Short mmCIF file of C-alpha atoms and ligand atoms in Angstrom, two decimals:
data_model
loop_
_atom_site.label_atom_id
_atom_site.label_comp_id
_atom_site.label_asym_id
_atom_site.label_seq_id
_atom_site.Cartn_x
_atom_site.Cartn_y
_atom_site.Cartn_z
CA MET H 1182 -0.04 0.13 -0.02
CA SER H 1183 1.46 3.58 -0.99
CA VAL H 1184 2.07 5.81 1.87
CA VAL H 1185 -0.16 8.26 0.38
CA SER H 1186 -3.33 5.67 0.81
CA LYS H 1187 -2.39 4.85 3.78
CA ILE H 1188 -2.23 8.35 5.24
CA GLU H 1189 -5.61 9.20 3.15
CA ASN H 1190 -7.08 6.40 5.31
CA VAL H 1191 -6.05 8.02 8.64
CA LEU H 1192 -7.23 11.07 7.60
CA THR H 1193 -10.82 9.81 6.37
CA ASN H 1194 -10.90 7.95 9.84
CA ALA H 1195 -9.80 11.14 11.72
CA GLU H 1196 -12.28 13.23 10.01
CA ARG H 1197 -15.36 10.70 10.17
CA LEU H 1198 -14.88 9.85 13.92
CA ASN H 1199 -14.09 13.51 15.10
CA ASP H 1200 -17.83 14.51 14.99
CA GLU H 1201 -18.37 12.02 17.67
CA LEU H 1202 -14.99 12.12 19.89
CA ASN H 1203 -13.84 15.32 19.20
CA SER H 1204 -10.14 14.12 19.43
CA PHE H 1205 -8.51 16.68 17.03
CA LEU H 1206 -8.44 20.23 17.12
CA SER H 1207 -7.05 20.33 13.74
CA ILE H 1208 -6.57 17.84 11.03
CA GLU H 1209 -3.63 18.35 8.51
CA ARG H 1210 -4.90 16.81 5.64
CA GLU H 1211 -2.99 18.97 2.78
CA SER H 1212 0.50 18.74 4.39
CA ALA H 1213 0.14 14.93 5.52
CA LEU H 1214 -0.67 13.96 1.90
CA ALA H 1215 2.24 16.35 0.44
CA ARG H 1216 4.73 14.57 2.81
CA ALA H 1217 3.28 11.30 2.00
CA ALA H 1218 3.66 11.73 -1.68
CA GLU H 1219 7.66 12.54 -0.90
CA LEU H 1220 7.80 9.52 0.83
CA ASP H 1221 6.18 7.42 -1.92
CA ALA H 1222 8.64 9.09 -4.53
CA GLU H 1223 11.45 8.55 -2.36
CA PRO H 1224 10.80 5.42 -0.35
CA GLY H 1225 13.14 4.91 2.34
CA GLU H 1226 13.58 2.65 5.41
CA ARG H 1227 13.84 4.74 8.54
CA LEU H 1228 12.28 3.69 11.90
CA LEU H 1229 8.83 5.54 11.33
CA GLU H 1230 8.88 5.64 7.34
CA GLY H 1231 5.41 6.92 6.63
CA VAL H 1232 3.93 6.38 10.42
CA ALA H 1233 1.21 8.55 10.99
CA ILE H 1234 1.43 10.52 14.41
CA ALA H 1235 -1.11 12.77 16.05
CA VAL H 1236 0.44 15.54 18.32
CA LYS H 1237 -0.85 17.46 21.38
CA ASP H 1238 -1.71 20.73 20.56
CA ASN H 1239 0.68 22.39 23.31
CA ILE H 1240 3.65 21.04 21.14
CA CYS H 1241 4.88 23.39 18.40
CA THR H 1242 4.43 22.23 15.12
CA LYS H 1243 5.52 24.70 12.41
CA GLY H 1244 2.66 26.17 10.33
CA MET H 1245 0.02 24.27 12.28
CA ARG H 1246 -2.15 25.48 14.81
CA THR H 1247 -0.79 25.46 18.25
CA SER H 1248 -3.68 26.41 20.68
CA CYS H 1249 -3.06 24.50 23.94
CA GLY H 1250 -6.62 24.09 24.17
CA SER H 1251 -6.98 27.88 25.08
CA GLN H 1252 -8.99 30.84 23.69
CA ILE H 1253 -5.73 32.91 24.47
CA LEU H 1254 -3.96 31.13 21.72
CA HIS H 1255 -6.96 29.88 19.54
CA ASP H 1256 -5.75 30.75 16.30
CA TYR H 1257 -1.94 30.83 17.09
CA ARG H 1258 0.21 29.13 14.39
CA ALA H 1259 3.87 28.18 15.72
CA HIS H 1260 6.56 29.46 13.78
CA TYR H 1261 8.85 26.14 14.46
CA ASP H 1262 8.82 22.61 15.17
CA ALA H 1263 9.61 21.31 18.77
CA THR H 1264 12.70 19.29 18.82
CA ALA H 1265 10.42 16.21 19.00
CA ILE H 1266 8.81 16.93 16.04
CA SER H 1267 11.71 17.67 13.87
CA ARG H 1268 13.10 14.50 14.87
CA LEU H 1269 9.56 12.32 14.28
CA LYS H 1270 9.94 14.13 10.83
CA ASP H 1271 13.33 13.14 10.10
CA ALA H 1272 12.71 9.43 11.08
CA GLY H 1273 10.06 9.47 8.55
CA ALA H 1274 6.93 10.30 10.38
CA ILE H 1275 4.00 12.20 9.22
CA ILE H 1276 2.09 14.46 11.33
CA VAL H 1277 -1.52 14.28 10.64
CA GLY H 1278 -3.01 16.61 13.23
CA LYS H 1279 -3.15 18.29 16.59
CA THR H 1280 -5.18 17.02 19.38
CA ASN H 1281 -7.64 18.29 21.88
CA MET H 1282 -6.32 18.95 25.70
CA ASP H 1283 -7.35 20.63 28.92
CA GLU H 1284 -6.35 24.11 28.77
CA PHE H 1285 -2.58 24.31 29.14
CA ALA H 1286 -2.59 20.89 30.03
CA MET H 1287 -4.30 21.42 33.35
CA GLY H 1288 -7.02 18.87 34.20
CA SER H 1289 -7.71 15.11 34.15
CA SER H 1290 -10.50 14.88 31.94
CA ASN H 1291 -10.27 17.17 28.78
CA GLU H 1292 -13.09 19.09 29.99
CA SER H 1293 -11.14 22.25 30.54
CA SER H 1294 -10.43 22.66 26.61
CA ALA H 1295 -11.78 25.57 25.24
CA PHE H 1296 -12.97 23.63 22.43
CA GLY H 1297 -15.28 21.18 24.20
CA PRO H 1298 -14.08 17.90 25.63
CA ALA H 1299 -12.77 14.88 24.03
CA LYS H 1300 -14.97 11.65 24.56
CA ASN H 1301 -13.78 8.10 25.57
CA PRO H 1302 -14.38 5.98 22.57
CA TRP H 1303 -15.37 3.04 24.92
CA ASP H 1304 -18.31 4.87 26.30
CA ILE H 1305 -18.84 8.68 24.57
CA SER H 1306 -20.93 9.93 27.87
CA ARG H 1307 -17.39 9.52 29.67
CA VAL H 1308 -14.12 11.50 29.84
CA PRO H 1309 -11.08 10.22 28.07
CA GLY H 1310 -8.84 11.19 31.19
CA GLY H 1311 -6.72 14.09 30.63
CA SER H 1312 -4.97 16.65 30.11
CA SER H 1313 -3.66 14.59 26.81
CA GLY H 1314 -7.26 13.31 26.32
CA GLY H 1315 -7.30 13.83 22.48
CA SER H 1316 -3.92 12.11 21.84
CA ALA H 1317 -5.10 9.30 24.09
CA VAL H 1318 -8.45 9.09 21.89
CA ALA H 1319 -6.68 9.05 18.57
CA VAL H 1320 -4.88 6.16 19.37
CA ALA H 1321 -7.53 4.23 21.27
CA SER H 1322 -9.98 4.99 18.60
CA GLY H 1323 -7.53 3.39 16.10
CA VAL H 1324 -7.27 6.31 14.04
CA VAL H 1325 -3.34 6.43 14.57
CA ARG H 1326 -0.95 4.04 16.40
CA ALA H 1327 1.02 6.54 18.26
CA SER H 1328 0.69 9.85 19.50
CA LEU H 1329 2.53 12.57 21.39
CA GLY H 1330 1.18 13.81 24.68
CA SER H 1331 2.69 16.03 27.55
CA GLU H 1332 3.14 14.79 31.26
CA THR H 1333 3.49 17.36 34.05
CA GLY H 1334 1.80 14.85 36.69
CA GLY H 1335 0.23 11.93 34.84
CA SER H 1336 -1.57 13.47 31.54
CA VAL H 1337 -0.33 10.67 29.53
CA ARG H 1338 -0.37 7.51 31.92
CA GLN H 1339 -3.99 8.69 33.49
CA PRO H 1340 -5.99 8.93 29.86
CA ALA H 1341 -3.90 6.04 28.81
CA SER H 1342 -5.44 4.02 31.68
CA LEU H 1343 -8.82 5.30 31.06
CA CYS H 1344 -8.87 4.54 27.32
CA GLY H 1345 -6.98 1.01 27.60
CA ILE H 1346 -3.76 1.74 25.51
CA VAL H 1347 -0.20 2.28 26.64
CA GLY H 1348 1.15 5.73 27.97
CA PHE H 1349 4.46 6.53 28.71
CA LYS H 1350 6.41 9.31 30.55
CA PRO H 1351 10.19 9.27 30.60
CA THR H 1352 12.89 10.21 32.70
CA TYR H 1353 13.06 14.02 33.01
CA GLY H 1354 15.82 14.91 30.44
CA ARG H 1355 14.97 12.00 28.26
CA ILE H 1356 12.93 13.88 25.70
CA SER H 1357 13.88 17.51 24.46
CA ARG H 1358 11.20 20.34 26.10
CA PHE H 1359 12.26 22.52 23.11
CA GLY H 1360 8.90 23.73 21.56
CA LEU H 1361 6.80 22.12 24.42
CA VAL H 1362 4.82 25.06 25.56
CA ALA H 1363 5.52 25.24 29.58
CA PHE H 1364 3.33 24.53 32.15
CA ALA H 1365 5.83 23.48 35.15
CA SER H 1366 9.03 23.46 33.59
CA SER H 1367 10.68 21.19 36.60
CA LEU H 1368 7.78 18.52 36.02
CA ASP H 1369 6.97 18.72 32.17
CA ASN H 1370 7.60 16.16 29.86
CA ILE H 1371 6.63 15.32 26.23
CA GLY H 1372 5.12 11.39 26.64
CA ILE H 1373 3.96 8.78 24.24
CA PHE H 1374 1.03 7.09 23.72
CA GLY H 1375 0.89 3.69 21.58
CA GLN H 1376 -1.34 0.84 20.84
CA THR H 1377 1.45 -1.22 22.07
CA THR H 1378 4.66 -1.04 24.03
CA LYS H 1379 6.60 -1.28 20.71
CA ASP H 1380 4.87 1.82 19.25
CA VAL H 1381 6.19 3.93 22.38
CA ALA H 1382 9.78 2.42 22.31
CA ASP H 1383 10.06 3.13 18.30
CA VAL H 1384 8.73 6.69 18.91
CA LEU H 1385 10.97 7.29 22.08
CA THR H 1386 14.12 5.91 19.74
CA ALA H 1387 13.27 8.26 17.34
CA ILE H 1388 12.99 11.52 19.54
CA ALA H 1389 14.99 11.03 22.54
CA GLY H 1390 18.53 12.72 23.22
CA ARG H 1391 20.52 15.51 24.11
CA ASP H 1392 19.43 18.80 22.37
CA GLU H 1393 21.42 21.97 22.80
CA ARG H 1394 18.18 24.15 22.95
CA ASP H 1395 17.02 22.40 26.09
CA SER H 1396 19.72 22.94 28.82
CA THR H 1397 17.89 20.46 30.93
CA SER H 1398 18.02 17.39 28.29
CA ALA H 1399 20.39 14.89 29.09
CA ASN H 1400 23.80 13.47 27.25
CA VAL H 1401 22.56 10.01 27.83
CA PRO H 1402 23.10 7.24 25.24
CA VAL H 1403 19.80 6.40 23.07
CA PRO H 1404 19.30 2.76 22.78
CA HIS H 1405 17.21 1.15 20.10
CA TYR H 1406 14.35 0.68 22.79
CA GLY H 1407 12.37 -1.66 20.73
CA SER H 1408 15.35 -4.04 20.30
CA THR H 1409 15.06 -5.92 23.72
CA LEU H 1410 11.50 -6.37 23.56
CA GLY H 1411 11.01 -10.06 23.88
CA ASN H 1412 13.47 -10.44 26.31
CA ASP H 1413 12.79 -12.86 29.18
CA VAL H 1414 11.56 -10.85 32.08
CA ALA H 1415 11.88 -13.85 34.65
CA GLY H 1416 14.04 -12.50 37.67
CA LYS H 1417 13.00 -9.11 37.34
CA VAL H 1418 11.93 -7.91 40.77
CA ILE H 1419 9.09 -5.82 41.00
CA GLY H 1420 8.27 -3.93 44.08
CA VAL H 1421 4.73 -3.44 45.43
CA PRO H 1422 3.78 -0.59 48.01
CA ARG H 1423 0.83 -2.27 49.70
CA ALA H 1424 0.11 0.78 51.84
CA LEU H 1425 -0.87 2.84 48.85
CA LEU H 1426 -3.45 0.05 47.75
CA GLY H 1427 -5.97 0.70 50.29
CA GLU H 1428 -8.24 3.71 50.60
CA GLY H 1429 -9.86 5.67 47.54
CA VAL H 1430 -9.23 2.83 45.29
CA ASP H 1431 -12.29 1.38 43.39
CA GLU H 1432 -12.88 -2.27 44.43
CA GLU H 1433 -12.82 -3.40 40.63
CA VAL H 1434 -9.29 -1.64 40.08
CA ARG H 1435 -7.85 -3.18 43.31
CA ALA H 1436 -8.95 -6.65 42.37
CA SER H 1437 -7.43 -6.44 38.95
CA ILE H 1438 -4.41 -4.94 40.07
CA GLU H 1439 -3.99 -7.95 42.69
CA SER H 1440 -4.30 -10.25 39.35
CA ALA H 1441 -1.87 -8.02 37.55
CA ILE H 1442 0.60 -8.67 40.14
CA ALA H 1443 0.06 -12.75 40.19
CA ASN H 1444 0.31 -12.28 36.26
CA PHE H 1445 3.73 -10.57 36.56
CA GLU H 1446 4.60 -13.36 39.01
CA SER H 1447 3.39 -16.05 36.63
CA LEU H 1448 5.82 -14.57 33.74
CA GLY H 1449 8.59 -14.88 36.47
CA ALA H 1450 9.02 -11.86 38.08
CA LYS H 1451 9.66 -11.62 41.82
CA ILE H 1452 7.44 -9.66 43.97
CA VAL H 1453 8.61 -7.80 47.01
CA ASP H 1454 7.21 -5.29 49.40
CA VAL H 1455 8.37 -1.58 49.06
CA GLU H 1456 7.53 1.54 51.03
CA LEU H 1457 7.00 5.20 49.89
CA PRO H 1458 6.44 6.50 53.17
CA HIS H 1459 6.15 10.37 51.40
CA ALA H 1460 4.01 9.23 48.43
CA LYS H 1461 0.83 10.14 50.38
CA TYR H 1462 1.90 13.84 49.96
CA GLY H 1463 2.62 13.81 46.59
CA ILE H 1464 -0.83 15.30 45.40
CA ALA H 1465 -0.34 18.52 47.94
CA VAL H 1466 3.20 19.06 46.85
CA TYR H 1467 2.61 18.76 43.32
CA TYR H 1468 -0.28 21.23 43.49
CA ILE H 1469 1.92 23.74 44.94
CA ILE H 1470 4.98 23.46 42.67
CA ALA H 1471 3.22 23.05 39.36
CA THR H 1472 0.95 26.07 40.27
CA ALA H 1473 3.65 27.89 41.31
CA GLU H 1474 5.66 27.31 37.84
CA ALA H 1475 2.82 27.94 36.17
CA SER H 1476 1.58 31.22 37.44
CA SER H 1477 5.22 32.35 36.48
CA ASN H 1478 5.10 30.39 32.85
CA LEU H 1479 2.01 31.83 31.80
CA ALA H 1480 2.88 35.52 32.60
CA ARG H 1481 3.75 35.76 28.98
CA PHE H 1482 0.30 35.65 27.54
CA ASP H 1483 -0.54 39.16 27.95
CA GLY H 1484 -1.94 40.09 24.64
CA VAL H 1485 1.04 41.49 23.07
CA ARG H 1486 3.41 38.93 22.14
CA TYR H 1487 1.32 35.91 21.21
CA GLY H 1488 -2.66 35.13 19.97
CA PHE H 1489 -5.82 36.76 21.45
CA ARG H 1490 -5.98 40.69 22.73
CA ALA H 1491 -8.95 41.89 24.13
CA GLU H 1492 -10.48 44.84 22.44
CA GLU H 1493 -11.68 48.11 23.94
CA ALA H 1494 -9.30 48.49 26.50
CA ALA H 1495 -8.30 51.85 27.92
CA GLY H 1496 -4.68 51.52 28.10
CA LEU H 1497 -2.16 48.98 28.43
CA ARG H 1498 -2.77 47.52 31.99
CA GLU H 1499 -6.64 47.26 31.01
CA MET H 1500 -5.58 45.38 28.08
CA TYR H 1501 -3.57 42.92 30.24
CA PHE H 1502 -6.44 42.42 32.50
CA LYS H 1503 -9.02 42.10 29.70
CA THR H 1504 -6.94 40.02 27.78
CA ARG H 1505 -6.22 37.37 30.60
CA GLU H 1506 -9.93 37.41 32.08
CA GLN H 1507 -11.05 36.73 28.46
CA GLY H 1508 -8.58 34.45 27.17
CA PHE H 1509 -8.17 32.14 30.19
CA GLY H 1510 -10.68 29.68 31.20
CA PRO H 1511 -11.35 28.92 35.14
CA GLU H 1512 -8.94 26.08 35.84
CA VAL H 1513 -6.23 28.28 34.35
CA LYS H 1514 -7.32 31.03 36.43
CA ARG H 1515 -7.47 28.97 39.62
CA ARG H 1516 -4.09 27.64 39.00
CA ILE H 1517 -2.54 31.07 38.47
CA MET H 1518 -4.00 32.51 41.69
CA LEU H 1519 -3.24 29.54 43.63
CA GLY H 1520 0.53 29.50 42.27
CA THR H 1521 0.78 33.29 43.08
CA TYR H 1522 -0.34 32.71 46.61
CA VAL H 1523 2.11 30.24 47.25
CA LEU H 1524 4.87 32.32 45.77
CA SER H 1525 3.89 35.39 47.52
CA SER H 1526 6.22 36.83 50.22
CA GLY H 1527 4.98 35.41 53.76
CA TYR H 1528 3.50 32.42 52.21
CA TYR H 1529 6.44 31.46 50.44
CA ASP H 1530 8.25 29.69 53.32
CA ALA H 1531 5.23 27.89 54.60
CA TYR H 1532 4.01 26.38 50.99
CA TYR H 1533 6.63 26.63 48.14
CA SER H 1534 9.68 26.17 50.13
CA LYS H 1535 8.24 23.47 52.40
CA ALA H 1536 6.85 21.67 49.28
CA GLN H 1537 10.29 21.52 47.73
CA ARG H 1538 11.57 20.00 50.75
CA VAL H 1539 8.84 17.39 50.71
CA ARG H 1540 9.70 16.77 47.11
CA ALA H 1541 12.99 15.66 47.87
CA LEU H 1542 11.78 13.21 50.43
CA VAL H 1543 9.50 11.81 48.03
CA LYS H 1544 12.58 11.51 45.41
CA ARG H 1545 14.58 9.96 48.39
CA ASP H 1546 11.83 6.97 48.66
CA TYR H 1547 12.21 6.32 45.35
CA THR H 1548 15.64 5.93 45.53
CA GLU H 1549 15.45 3.94 48.38
CA ALA H 1550 13.05 1.42 46.94
CA PHE H 1551 14.92 1.06 43.68
CA THR H 1552 17.80 -0.75 45.80
CA LYS H 1553 15.50 -3.59 46.23
CA CYS H 1554 13.70 -3.62 43.02
CA ASP H 1555 13.57 -3.00 39.03
CA ALA H 1556 10.10 -1.44 38.97
CA ILE H 1557 7.38 -0.11 41.07
CA LEU H 1558 3.79 -1.29 40.37
CA THR H 1559 0.63 0.64 41.40
CA PRO H 1560 -2.92 1.15 39.79
CA THR H 1561 -2.54 4.27 37.06
CA SER H 1562 -5.50 5.75 38.28
CA PRO H 1563 -7.82 5.06 41.16
CA ASP H 1564 -10.69 4.41 39.07
CA THR H 1565 -12.14 3.72 35.60
CA ALA H 1566 -13.34 6.72 33.33
CA PHE H 1567 -15.99 9.37 34.96
CA LYS H 1568 -18.92 10.58 33.40
CA LEU H 1569 -18.55 13.95 31.48
CA GLY H 1570 -19.36 16.89 33.94
CA GLU H 1571 -19.47 14.37 37.22
CA ARG H 1572 -16.23 16.14 38.67
CA SER H 1573 -16.40 19.42 36.90
CA ASP H 1574 -17.40 21.21 39.93
CA ASP H 1575 -15.11 19.51 42.35
CA PRO H 1576 -11.65 20.53 41.67
CA ILE H 1577 -10.32 18.29 44.68
CA ALA H 1578 -11.99 14.99 43.39
CA MET H 1579 -10.31 15.76 40.06
CA TYR H 1580 -7.10 16.57 41.49
CA LEU H 1581 -7.03 13.18 43.46
CA SER H 1582 -7.47 11.38 39.93
CA ASP H 1583 -3.60 11.76 39.91
CA ILE H 1584 -2.74 10.41 42.79
CA TYR H 1585 -0.54 7.50 41.39
CA THR H 1586 1.03 9.51 38.95
CA VAL H 1587 2.21 12.77 40.29
CA SER H 1588 5.18 10.97 42.42
CA ALA H 1589 6.98 9.98 39.31
CA ASN H 1590 7.09 13.67 37.76
CA LEU H 1591 8.15 14.82 41.48
CA ALA H 1592 10.91 12.57 41.08
CA GLY H 1593 11.83 12.69 37.60
CA ILE H 1594 12.05 8.89 36.97
CA PRO H 1595 10.04 7.00 34.21
CA GLY H 1596 6.64 5.54 34.19
CA ILE H 1597 4.54 3.64 31.82
CA SER H 1598 0.63 2.50 31.84
CA VAL H 1599 -0.16 -0.44 30.43
CA PRO H 1600 -3.70 -2.34 29.94
CA CYS H 1601 -4.62 -4.52 32.57
CA GLY H 1602 -8.32 -5.03 32.88
CA LEU H 1603 -12.04 -4.26 31.99
CA SER H 1604 -14.46 -3.27 34.58
CA GLY H 1605 -18.16 -4.73 34.76
CA ASP H 1606 -19.26 -2.11 32.65
CA GLY H 1607 -16.68 -2.66 30.29
CA LEU H 1608 -14.42 0.27 30.80
CA PRO H 1609 -10.69 -0.26 30.60
CA PHE H 1610 -7.96 0.54 33.32
CA GLY H 1611 -4.09 0.42 33.31
CA VAL H 1612 -1.51 -1.03 35.60
CA GLN H 1613 1.46 1.63 36.28
CA LEU H 1614 5.11 0.64 36.56
CA VAL H 1615 7.73 3.31 37.49
CA GLY H 1616 11.34 2.59 37.11
CA ASN H 1617 14.63 3.98 38.56
CA PHE H 1618 16.28 7.19 36.19
CA TRP H 1619 17.10 5.78 32.60
CA SER H 1620 15.51 2.36 33.07
CA GLU H 1621 12.90 2.72 29.89
CA GLN H 1622 14.07 -0.27 28.60
CA THR H 1623 13.27 -2.29 31.53
CA LEU H 1624 9.77 -1.00 31.64
CA PHE H 1625 9.02 -1.72 27.98
CA GLU H 1626 10.50 -5.10 28.39
CA LEU H 1627 7.95 -5.72 31.33
CA THR H 1628 5.01 -4.22 29.93
CA HIS H 1629 5.87 -5.95 26.20
CA ALA H 1630 5.61 -9.34 28.33
CA TYR H 1631 2.70 -8.44 29.82
CA GLU H 1632 0.59 -7.30 27.02
CA THR H 1633 1.75 -10.17 24.89
CA ALA H 1634 0.87 -12.59 27.44
CA PHE H 1635 -2.60 -11.12 28.98
CA PRO H 1636 -3.85 -8.89 26.07
CA LEU H 1637 -6.95 -6.85 26.94
CA GLY H 1638 -9.05 -8.69 24.40
CA ALA H 1639 -11.65 -6.27 23.60
CA LYS H 1640 -11.93 -3.11 21.71
CA PRO H 1641 -13.79 0.27 22.37
CA ALA H 1642 -17.20 0.95 20.93
CA VAL H 1643 -15.86 3.69 18.51
CA PHE H 1644 -13.16 2.31 16.61
CA ALA H 1645 -11.60 2.70 12.95
CA GLU H 1646 -11.14 -0.56 11.25
N1 LIG R 1437 -4.00 16.05 36.03
C1 LIG R 1437 -2.98 17.09 36.55
C2 LIG R 1437 -3.16 18.64 36.44
O1 LIG R 1437 -4.07 18.81 36.34
C3 LIG R 1437 -1.53 16.75 35.38
C4 LIG R 1437 -1.52 17.64 34.20
C5 LIG R 1437 -0.36 17.28 33.34
O2 LIG R 1437 0.02 16.24 33.98
N2 LIG R 1437 -0.45 17.82 32.51
O3 LIG R 1437 -1.97 19.48 36.90
#
């Protein structure tokens, strides 16, 4: 099959399903087909030759819309490619569209998008998770095999869990953040969704590595991550923090996590107990540090430099006020206010500085735990996909969705969610493995072994054949 017909097929599916799923904010038909024709004319054998990829709308793609799910950037077109994008293109991939997301990646349900939520293809009355909801749905609905999302506190792993696909967050510094619109710079990462671990591993191989334009990107060699999938995982040690599996976890999720543990054991892994005593402070610490950094990063959206500017303002000050008042949605405003508060004099020591100290303890717990095991297993999310609107008025309930994911961002370590079961009402959920710094390859070997031996064995109600 020619690359053009393959991409034509992807575009048709994306367009056809978008009315129902709202997963794409833009579908880049023209540029995708033009690129496909070039590849047909000069066939190559690069790692992602002719592979269609969907990209979250907070990752800069030259000439394409990059709205961050916000009114304030609704018509912004990026002038350059993020490093991850230029590397994808160099590997032969084709960007087919930009995906829906919570505004500025703040949320766990995609409902804070200024363009309406993406819908979960397993049940369109439910959320896909967030904030990278659109990228998760593009993969789960079978439109693309892989997509890029971003992770500040779980925004790839959580929607992957709720949509029944693989979702991965790398070690901080593994993938350049150049061209990823900043939310909370010390926590942000580009993450990857795939139908399988192999899809994720191949995309990571293409985009990982040092980049002069991101000083936090690390100069650590990039292996061919797909090359060791299929290695025997017998003898690998998996730690289980039992104390975190109690309160607040849905019964079905808990039962299924127990069977995931047994399944890993049947693959030859050894299960040990580990303790992460400070993980329970993860949410509190995260929502202080993330909002503090966001309040600073989002100061640049002022009506002067990018996108939307409010009309009819008397003077510069009023123009700033009105632009931000009209351009940002309620969740973003809440975060900016919270962040400004925790950084303000008099509260800085009580909140921000204390949170930084607890962050160091969260990280230390992991260092300690990884002396005993190769990976740590937990649920990815405490429950399955909830109904649209169910948590919109309850930010705390929404924030609790991130309980199992934020700690990996605080510590800077890699994590992955792989489908592990279906609830009684037919909704998928994932099991999460987190590993030590730079242990991506081990995580992939484990999830590949798991998904091969224990496939989910079901497809969403809305699925492109
Ligand atoms: N749900 C979390 C939040 O709302 C995580 C977001 C993210 O990882 N971008 O901040």
